[in-house]
mmCIF file of N, CA and C in Angstrom:
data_model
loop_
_atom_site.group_PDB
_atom_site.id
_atom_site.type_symbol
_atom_site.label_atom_id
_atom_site.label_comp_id
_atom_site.label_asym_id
_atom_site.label_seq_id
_atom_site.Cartn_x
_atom_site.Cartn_y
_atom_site.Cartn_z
ATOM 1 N N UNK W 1 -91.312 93.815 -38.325
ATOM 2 C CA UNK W 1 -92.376 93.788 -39.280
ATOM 3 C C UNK W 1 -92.005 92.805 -40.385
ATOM 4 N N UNK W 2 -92.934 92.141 -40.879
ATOM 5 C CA UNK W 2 -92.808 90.912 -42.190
ATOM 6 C C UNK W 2 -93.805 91.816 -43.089
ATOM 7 N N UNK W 3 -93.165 91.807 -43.956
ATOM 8 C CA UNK W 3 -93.777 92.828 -45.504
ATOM 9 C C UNK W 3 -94.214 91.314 -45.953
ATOM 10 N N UNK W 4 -95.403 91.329 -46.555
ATOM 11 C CA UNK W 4 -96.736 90.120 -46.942
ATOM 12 C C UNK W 4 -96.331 90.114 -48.204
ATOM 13 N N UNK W 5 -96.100 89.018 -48.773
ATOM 14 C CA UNK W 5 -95.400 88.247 -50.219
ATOM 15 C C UNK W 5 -96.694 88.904 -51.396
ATOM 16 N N UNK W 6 -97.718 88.733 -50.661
ATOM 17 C CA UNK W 6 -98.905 88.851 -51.805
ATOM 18 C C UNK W 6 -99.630 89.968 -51.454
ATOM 19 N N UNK W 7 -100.555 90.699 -52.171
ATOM 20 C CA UNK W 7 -101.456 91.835 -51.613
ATOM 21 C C UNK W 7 -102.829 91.717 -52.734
ATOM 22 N N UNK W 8 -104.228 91.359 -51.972
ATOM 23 C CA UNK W 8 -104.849 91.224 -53.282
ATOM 24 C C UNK W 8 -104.796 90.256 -54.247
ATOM 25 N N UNK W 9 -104.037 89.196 -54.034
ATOM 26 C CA UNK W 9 -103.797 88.300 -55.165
ATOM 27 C C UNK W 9 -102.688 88.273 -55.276
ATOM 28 N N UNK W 10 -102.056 89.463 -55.592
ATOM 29 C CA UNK W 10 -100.769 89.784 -56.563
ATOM 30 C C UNK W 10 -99.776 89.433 -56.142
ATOM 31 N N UNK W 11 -98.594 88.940 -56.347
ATOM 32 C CA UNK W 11 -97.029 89.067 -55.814
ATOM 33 C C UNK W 11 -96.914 90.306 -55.220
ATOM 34 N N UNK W 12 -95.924 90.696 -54.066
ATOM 35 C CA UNK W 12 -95.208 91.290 -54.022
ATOM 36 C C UNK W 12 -93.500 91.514 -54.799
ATOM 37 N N UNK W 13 -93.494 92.430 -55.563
ATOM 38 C CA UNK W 13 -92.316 92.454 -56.177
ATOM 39 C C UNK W 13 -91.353 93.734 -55.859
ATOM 40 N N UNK W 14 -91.936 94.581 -55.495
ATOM 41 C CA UNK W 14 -91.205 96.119 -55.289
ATOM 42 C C UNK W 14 -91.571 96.806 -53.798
ATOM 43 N N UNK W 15 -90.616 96.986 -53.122
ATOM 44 C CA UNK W 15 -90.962 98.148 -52.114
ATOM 45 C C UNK W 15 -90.833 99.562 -52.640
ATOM 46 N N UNK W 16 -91.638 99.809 -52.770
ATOM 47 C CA UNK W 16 -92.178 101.546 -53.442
ATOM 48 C C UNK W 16 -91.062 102.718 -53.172
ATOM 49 N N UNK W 17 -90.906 103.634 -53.890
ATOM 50 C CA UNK W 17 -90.109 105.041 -53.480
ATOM 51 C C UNK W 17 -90.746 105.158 -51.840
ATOM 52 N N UNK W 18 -90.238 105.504 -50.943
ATOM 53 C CA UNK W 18 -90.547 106.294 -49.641
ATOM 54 C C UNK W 18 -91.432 105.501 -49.148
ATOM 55 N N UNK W 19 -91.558 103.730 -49.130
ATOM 56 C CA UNK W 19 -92.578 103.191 -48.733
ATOM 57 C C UNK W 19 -92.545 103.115 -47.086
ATOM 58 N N UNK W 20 -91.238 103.286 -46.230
ATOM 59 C CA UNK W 20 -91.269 103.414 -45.158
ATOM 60 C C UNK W 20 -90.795 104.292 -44.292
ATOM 61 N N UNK W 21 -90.529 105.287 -45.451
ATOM 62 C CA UNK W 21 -89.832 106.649 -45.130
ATOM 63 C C UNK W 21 -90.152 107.309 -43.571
ATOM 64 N N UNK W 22 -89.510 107.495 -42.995
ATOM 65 C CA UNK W 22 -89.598 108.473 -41.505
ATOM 66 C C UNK W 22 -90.434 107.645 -40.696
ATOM 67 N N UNK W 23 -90.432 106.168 -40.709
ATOM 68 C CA UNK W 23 -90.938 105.287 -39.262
ATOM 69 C C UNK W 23 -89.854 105.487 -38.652
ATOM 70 N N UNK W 24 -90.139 106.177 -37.712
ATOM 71 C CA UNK W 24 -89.489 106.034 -36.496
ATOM 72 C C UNK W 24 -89.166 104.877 -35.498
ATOM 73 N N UNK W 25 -90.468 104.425 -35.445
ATOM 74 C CA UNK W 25 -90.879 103.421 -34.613
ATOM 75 C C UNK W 25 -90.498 101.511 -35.082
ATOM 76 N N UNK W 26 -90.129 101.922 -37.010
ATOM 77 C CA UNK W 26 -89.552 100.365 -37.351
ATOM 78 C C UNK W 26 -88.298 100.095 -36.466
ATOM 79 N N UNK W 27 -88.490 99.049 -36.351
ATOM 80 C CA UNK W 27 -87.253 98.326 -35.694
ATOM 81 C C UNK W 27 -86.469 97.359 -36.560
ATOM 82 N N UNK W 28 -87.260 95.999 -36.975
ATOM 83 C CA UNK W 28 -87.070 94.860 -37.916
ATOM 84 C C UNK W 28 -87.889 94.972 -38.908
ATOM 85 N N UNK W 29 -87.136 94.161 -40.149
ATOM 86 C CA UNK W 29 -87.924 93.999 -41.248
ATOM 87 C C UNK W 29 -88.321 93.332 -41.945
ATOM 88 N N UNK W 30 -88.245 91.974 -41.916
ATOM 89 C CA UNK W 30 -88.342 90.633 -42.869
ATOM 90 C C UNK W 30 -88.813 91.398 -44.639
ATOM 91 N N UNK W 31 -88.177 91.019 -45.350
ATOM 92 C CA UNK W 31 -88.577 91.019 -46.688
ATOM 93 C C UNK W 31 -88.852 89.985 -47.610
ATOM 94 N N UNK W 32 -89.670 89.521 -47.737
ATOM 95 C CA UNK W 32 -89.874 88.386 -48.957
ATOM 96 C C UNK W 32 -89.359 87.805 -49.945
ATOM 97 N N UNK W 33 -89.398 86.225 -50.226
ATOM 98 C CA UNK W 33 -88.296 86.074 -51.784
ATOM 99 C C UNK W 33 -89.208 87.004 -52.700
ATOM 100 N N UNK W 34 -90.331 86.986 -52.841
ATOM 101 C CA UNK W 34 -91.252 87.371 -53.896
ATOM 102 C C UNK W 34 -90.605 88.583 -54.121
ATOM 103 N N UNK W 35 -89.614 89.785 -53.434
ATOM 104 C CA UNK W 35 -89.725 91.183 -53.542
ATOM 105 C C UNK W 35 -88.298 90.712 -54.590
ATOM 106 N N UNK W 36 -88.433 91.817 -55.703
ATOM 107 C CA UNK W 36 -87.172 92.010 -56.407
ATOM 108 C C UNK W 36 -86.285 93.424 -56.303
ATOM 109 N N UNK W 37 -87.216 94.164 -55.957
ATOM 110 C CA UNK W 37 -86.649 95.542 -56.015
ATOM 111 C C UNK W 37 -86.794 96.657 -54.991
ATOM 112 N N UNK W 38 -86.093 97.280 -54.230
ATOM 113 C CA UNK W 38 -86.179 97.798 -52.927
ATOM 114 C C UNK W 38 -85.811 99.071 -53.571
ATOM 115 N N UNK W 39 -86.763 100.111 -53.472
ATOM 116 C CA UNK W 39 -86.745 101.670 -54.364
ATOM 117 C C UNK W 39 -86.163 102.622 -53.381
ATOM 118 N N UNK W 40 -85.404 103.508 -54.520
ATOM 119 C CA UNK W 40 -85.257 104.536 -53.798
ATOM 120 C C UNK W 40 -86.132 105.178 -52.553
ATOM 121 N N UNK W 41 -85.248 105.666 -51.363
ATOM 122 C CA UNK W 41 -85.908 105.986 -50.484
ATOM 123 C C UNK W 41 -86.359 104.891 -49.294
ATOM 124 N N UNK W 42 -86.809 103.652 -49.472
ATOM 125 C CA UNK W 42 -87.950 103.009 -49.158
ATOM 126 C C UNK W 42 -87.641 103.061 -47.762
ATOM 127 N N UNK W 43 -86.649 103.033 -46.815
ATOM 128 C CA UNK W 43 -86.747 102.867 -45.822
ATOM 129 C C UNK W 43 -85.448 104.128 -45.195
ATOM 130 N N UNK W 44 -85.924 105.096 -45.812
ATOM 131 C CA UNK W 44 -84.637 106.397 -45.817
ATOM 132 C C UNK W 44 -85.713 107.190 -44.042
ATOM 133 N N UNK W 45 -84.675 107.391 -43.527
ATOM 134 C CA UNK W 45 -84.910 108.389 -42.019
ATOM 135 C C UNK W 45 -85.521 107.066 -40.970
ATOM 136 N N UNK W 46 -85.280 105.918 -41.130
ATOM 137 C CA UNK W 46 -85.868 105.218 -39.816
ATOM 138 C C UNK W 46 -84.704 104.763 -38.782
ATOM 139 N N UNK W 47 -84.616 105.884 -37.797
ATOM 140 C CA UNK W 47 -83.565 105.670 -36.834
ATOM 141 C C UNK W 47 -83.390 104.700 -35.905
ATOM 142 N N UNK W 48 -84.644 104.022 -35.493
ATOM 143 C CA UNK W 48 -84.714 102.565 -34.812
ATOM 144 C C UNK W 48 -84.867 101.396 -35.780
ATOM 145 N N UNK W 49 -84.371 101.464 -37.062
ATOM 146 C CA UNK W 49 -83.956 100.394 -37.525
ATOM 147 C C UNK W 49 -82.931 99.569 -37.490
ATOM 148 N N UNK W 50 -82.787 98.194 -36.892
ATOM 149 C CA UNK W 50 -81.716 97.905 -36.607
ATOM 150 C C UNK W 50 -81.290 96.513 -37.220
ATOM 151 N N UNK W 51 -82.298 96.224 -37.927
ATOM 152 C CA UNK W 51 -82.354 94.459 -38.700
ATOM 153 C C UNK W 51 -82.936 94.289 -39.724
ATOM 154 N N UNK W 52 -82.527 94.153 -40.817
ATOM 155 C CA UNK W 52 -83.308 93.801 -42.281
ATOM 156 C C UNK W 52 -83.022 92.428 -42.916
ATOM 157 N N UNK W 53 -83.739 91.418 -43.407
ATOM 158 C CA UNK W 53 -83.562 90.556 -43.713
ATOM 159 C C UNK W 53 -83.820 90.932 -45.163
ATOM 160 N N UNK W 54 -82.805 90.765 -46.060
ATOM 161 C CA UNK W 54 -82.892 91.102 -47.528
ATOM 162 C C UNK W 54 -82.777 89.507 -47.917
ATOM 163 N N UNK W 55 -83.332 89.289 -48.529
ATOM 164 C CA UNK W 55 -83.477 87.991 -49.431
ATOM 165 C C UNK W 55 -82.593 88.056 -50.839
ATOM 166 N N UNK W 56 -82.100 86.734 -50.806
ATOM 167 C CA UNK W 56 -81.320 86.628 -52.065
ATOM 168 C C UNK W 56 -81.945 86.921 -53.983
ATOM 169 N N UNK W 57 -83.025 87.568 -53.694
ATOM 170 C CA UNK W 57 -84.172 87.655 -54.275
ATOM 171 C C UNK W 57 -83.985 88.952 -54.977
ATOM 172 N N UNK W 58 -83.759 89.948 -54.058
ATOM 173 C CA UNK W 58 -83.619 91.307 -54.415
ATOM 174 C C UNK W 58 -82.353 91.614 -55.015
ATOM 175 N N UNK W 59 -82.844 91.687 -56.539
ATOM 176 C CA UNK W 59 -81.528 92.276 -57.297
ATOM 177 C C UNK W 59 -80.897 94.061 -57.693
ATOM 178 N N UNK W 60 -81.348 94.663 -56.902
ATOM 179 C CA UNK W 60 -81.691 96.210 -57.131
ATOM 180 C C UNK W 60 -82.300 96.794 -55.756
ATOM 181 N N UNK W 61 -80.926 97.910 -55.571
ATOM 182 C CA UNK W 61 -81.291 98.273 -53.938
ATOM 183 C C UNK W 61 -81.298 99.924 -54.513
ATOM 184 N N UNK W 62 -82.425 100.563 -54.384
ATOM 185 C CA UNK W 62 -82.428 101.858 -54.941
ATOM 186 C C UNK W 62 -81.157 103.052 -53.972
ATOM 187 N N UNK W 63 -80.817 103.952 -54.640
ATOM 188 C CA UNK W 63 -80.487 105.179 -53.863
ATOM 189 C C UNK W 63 -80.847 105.638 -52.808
ATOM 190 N N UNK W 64 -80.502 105.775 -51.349
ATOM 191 C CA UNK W 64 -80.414 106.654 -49.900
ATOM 192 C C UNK W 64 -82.089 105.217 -49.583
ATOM 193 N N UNK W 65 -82.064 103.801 -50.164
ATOM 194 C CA UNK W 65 -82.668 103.179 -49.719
ATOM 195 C C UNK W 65 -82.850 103.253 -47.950
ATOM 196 N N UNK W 66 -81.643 103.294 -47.375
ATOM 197 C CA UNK W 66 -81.617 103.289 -46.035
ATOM 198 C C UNK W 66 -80.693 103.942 -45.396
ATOM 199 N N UNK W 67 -80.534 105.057 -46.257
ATOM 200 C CA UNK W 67 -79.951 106.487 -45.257
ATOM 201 C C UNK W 67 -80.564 107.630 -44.116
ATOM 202 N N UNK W 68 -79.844 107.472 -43.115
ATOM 203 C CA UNK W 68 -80.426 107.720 -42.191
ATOM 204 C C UNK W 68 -81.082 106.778 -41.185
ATOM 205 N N UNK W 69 -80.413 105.551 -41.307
ATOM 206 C CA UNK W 69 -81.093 104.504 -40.701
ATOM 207 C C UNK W 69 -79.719 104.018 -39.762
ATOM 208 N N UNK W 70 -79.355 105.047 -38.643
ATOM 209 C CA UNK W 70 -78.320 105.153 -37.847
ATOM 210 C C UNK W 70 -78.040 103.780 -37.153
ATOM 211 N N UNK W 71 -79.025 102.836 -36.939
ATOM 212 C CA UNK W 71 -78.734 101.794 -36.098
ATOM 213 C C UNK W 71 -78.846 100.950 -36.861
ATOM 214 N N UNK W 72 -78.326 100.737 -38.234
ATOM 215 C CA UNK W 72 -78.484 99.270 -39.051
ATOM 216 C C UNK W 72 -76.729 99.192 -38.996
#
């Protein structure tokens, strides 16, 4: 999956508390320069996650961001 730089106009700057909480089914993740901040939770319980592209962008990786994410 590629998370979209803009939404509406706007930048993307934050992946939300629990924004991808319990996908099972994520695998990959592309993240954007635009994102600065990856929140608590955001990708906490996804067990077929196995690839994240974090950008040099993101200065702030929240708490249990990706706990439970057995195959990263």
């Amino acid at each position: 999956m590629v998370i979209a730089d803009s939404f509406k106009g706007k930048p993307v700057t934050k992946i939300g508390d629990g924004a991808f909480a319990d996908c099972a089914n994520l695998e990959h993740v592309t993240i954007p320069e635009s994102v600065k901040i990856i929140a608590e939770d955001a990708f906490n319980s996804c067990p077929g996650l196995t690839s994240v592209n974090i950008p040099e962008s993101v200065t702030s990786i929240g708490i249990r961001a990706f706990r439970a994410c057995f195959s990263l």
